[in-house]
Tab-separated table of C-alpha atoms in Angstrom:
chain	number	residue	atom	x	y	z
J	274	GLN	CA	24.441	-12.265	-2.245
J	275	VAL	CA	20.962	-11.731	-0.824
J	276	GLN	CA	19.345	-8.521	-2.056
J	277	LEU	CA	15.964	-7.021	-1.200
J	278	VAL	CA	15.000	-3.777	-2.929
J	279	GLU	CA	11.830	-1.924	-1.954
J	280	SER	CA	9.999	0.570	-4.134
J	281	GLY	CA	6.678	2.382	-4.305
J	282	GLY	CA	6.857	4.685	-1.311
J	283	GLY	CA	5.922	8.334	-1.428
J	284	LEU	CA	3.612	11.035	-0.152
J	285	VAL	CA	-0.104	10.302	0.008
J	286	GLN	CA	-3.104	12.000	1.595
J	287	PRO	CA	-5.028	10.388	4.449
J	288	GLY	CA	-7.486	7.883	3.054
J	289	GLY	CA	-5.338	7.254	0.014
J	290	SER	CA	-3.556	4.131	-1.184
J	291	LEU	CA	-0.058	2.989	-2.033
J	292	ARG	CA	1.385	-0.280	-3.246
J	293	LEU	CA	4.884	-1.217	-2.125
J	294	SER	CA	6.966	-3.788	-3.952
J	295	CYS	CA	10.082	-5.719	-2.998
J	296	ALA	CA	12.332	-7.370	-5.558
J	297	ALA	CA	14.366	-10.272	-4.176
J	298	SER	CA	17.479	-11.901	-5.567
J	299	GLY	CA	20.407	-14.055	-4.487
J	300	PHE	CA	18.391	-16.871	-2.902
J	301	THR	CA	15.624	-19.361	-3.585
J	302	PHE	CA	12.767	-16.978	-2.944
J	303	SER	CA	9.912	-19.472	-3.102
J	304	ILE	CA	10.907	-21.436	0.034
J	305	TYR	CA	11.150	-18.513	2.478
J	306	ARG	CA	8.633	-16.673	4.605
J	307	MET	CA	8.700	-12.981	3.733
J	308	SER	CA	7.605	-9.981	5.734
J	309	TRP	CA	7.103	-6.236	5.829
J	310	TYR	CA	8.250	-4.177	8.801
J	311	ARG	CA	8.040	-0.474	9.444
J	312	GLN	CA	9.801	2.011	11.675
J	313	ALA	CA	8.744	5.544	12.484
J	314	PRO	CA	11.171	8.091	13.982
J	315	GLY	CA	11.597	7.501	17.702
J	316	LYS	CA	9.672	4.242	17.645
J	317	GLU	CA	10.602	0.584	17.663
J	318	ARG	CA	10.537	-1.440	14.498
J	319	GLU	CA	7.244	-3.270	14.188
J	320	LEU	CA	6.058	-6.205	12.138
J	321	VAL	CA	3.355	-5.182	9.675
J	322	ALA	CA	2.667	-8.456	7.885
J	323	PHE	CA	4.198	-11.737	6.820
J	324	ILE	CA	3.395	-14.351	4.243
J	325	ALA	CA	4.179	-18.060	3.949
J	326	PRO	CA	6.336	-19.396	1.095
J	327	ALA	CA	3.392	-20.502	-1.040
J	328	GLY	CA	1.357	-17.423	-0.181
J	329	GLY	CA	-1.500	-19.312	1.454
J	330	SER	CA	-0.994	-18.077	5.009
J	331	THR	CA	-0.722	-14.441	6.046
J	332	LYS	CA	-0.635	-12.511	9.315
J	333	TYR	CA	-1.122	-8.819	10.031
J	334	ALA	CA	-0.548	-6.409	12.850
J	335	ASP	CA	-3.795	-5.346	14.486
J	336	SER	CA	-3.133	-1.754	13.477
J	337	VAL	CA	-3.268	-2.558	9.750
J	338	LYS	CA	-5.667	-5.496	9.620
J	339	GLY	CA	-8.404	-4.926	7.079
J	340	ARG	CA	-6.493	-2.118	5.366
J	341	PHE	CA	-3.255	-3.743	4.187
J	342	THR	CA	-2.756	-6.855	2.079
J	343	ILE	CA	0.513	-8.740	1.619
J	344	SER	CA	1.028	-10.889	-1.456
J	345	ARG	CA	3.838	-12.550	-3.371
J	346	ASP	CA	4.656	-13.674	-6.875
J	347	ASN	CA	7.174	-16.493	-6.673
J	348	ALA	CA	7.615	-16.553	-10.450
J	349	LYS	CA	8.894	-12.964	-10.310
J	350	ASN	CA	10.604	-13.102	-6.889
J	351	THR	CA	8.531	-10.239	-5.540
J	352	VAL	CA	6.516	-9.523	-2.430
J	353	SER	CA	4.060	-6.626	-2.283
J	354	LEU	CA	2.123	-4.659	0.285
J	355	GLN	CA	-1.111	-3.019	-0.808
J	356	MET	CA	-1.973	-0.231	1.629
J	357	ASN	CA	-5.462	1.264	1.600
J	358	SER	CA	-7.240	3.791	3.811
J	359	LEU	CA	-3.912	5.197	4.906
J	360	LYS	CA	-3.650	7.162	8.134
J	361	PRO	CA	-1.020	9.647	9.334
J	362	GLU	CA	0.123	7.071	11.895
J	363	ASP	CA	1.129	4.796	9.014
J	364	THR	CA	3.966	7.200	8.228
J	365	ALA	CA	7.236	5.269	8.489
J	366	VAL	CA	10.067	3.698	6.577
J	367	TYR	CA	8.841	0.346	5.315
J	368	TYR	CA	11.239	-2.574	5.023
J	369	CYS	CA	10.995	-5.854	3.203
J	370	ALA	CA	12.619	-8.712	5.128
J	371	ARG	CA	13.430	-12.385	4.819
J	372	ILE	CA	12.673	-13.675	8.286
J	373	THR	CA	15.133	-16.561	8.198
J	374	GLY	CA	18.645	-15.156	8.267
J	375	ASN	CA	17.539	-11.624	9.185
J	376	TYR	CA	17.957	-10.029	5.752
J	377	TRP	CA	16.564	-6.560	5.111
J	378	GLY	CA	16.073	-4.168	2.242
J	379	GLN	CA	17.109	-0.524	2.310
J	380	GLY	CA	13.604	0.692	3.064
J	381	THR	CA	11.157	3.004	1.333
J	382	GLN	CA	9.597	6.088	2.913
J	383	VAL	CA	5.829	6.332	3.230
J	384	THR	CA	4.432	9.677	4.348
J	385	VAL	CA	0.710	10.129	4.955
J	386	SER	CA	-0.126	13.800	5.296
J	387	SER	CA	-2.464	16.505	4.078
């Protein structure tokens, strides 16, 4: 059974940093593109970033480019999202997803506030 479990969310002040992690199991992690999405209350889900199976190709939403970095460790079946220079508009539930097959984690809350 495919499982994706996010961790690392919390409350942070504007300008601060957080690192989110996603632990994957139940499939051959190293051959799949992985992604991070987020959803704020009342807004549509949006793609934040995705990463190719070998980690050599990444893409980012314009709103986070230069501030967020996606990475993966295929030996540990994890994908991470390093978030720097956080803004209040980054507040959302962040989801780890396997693009192929439409599998999602349970989400982790990120709140950026003074």
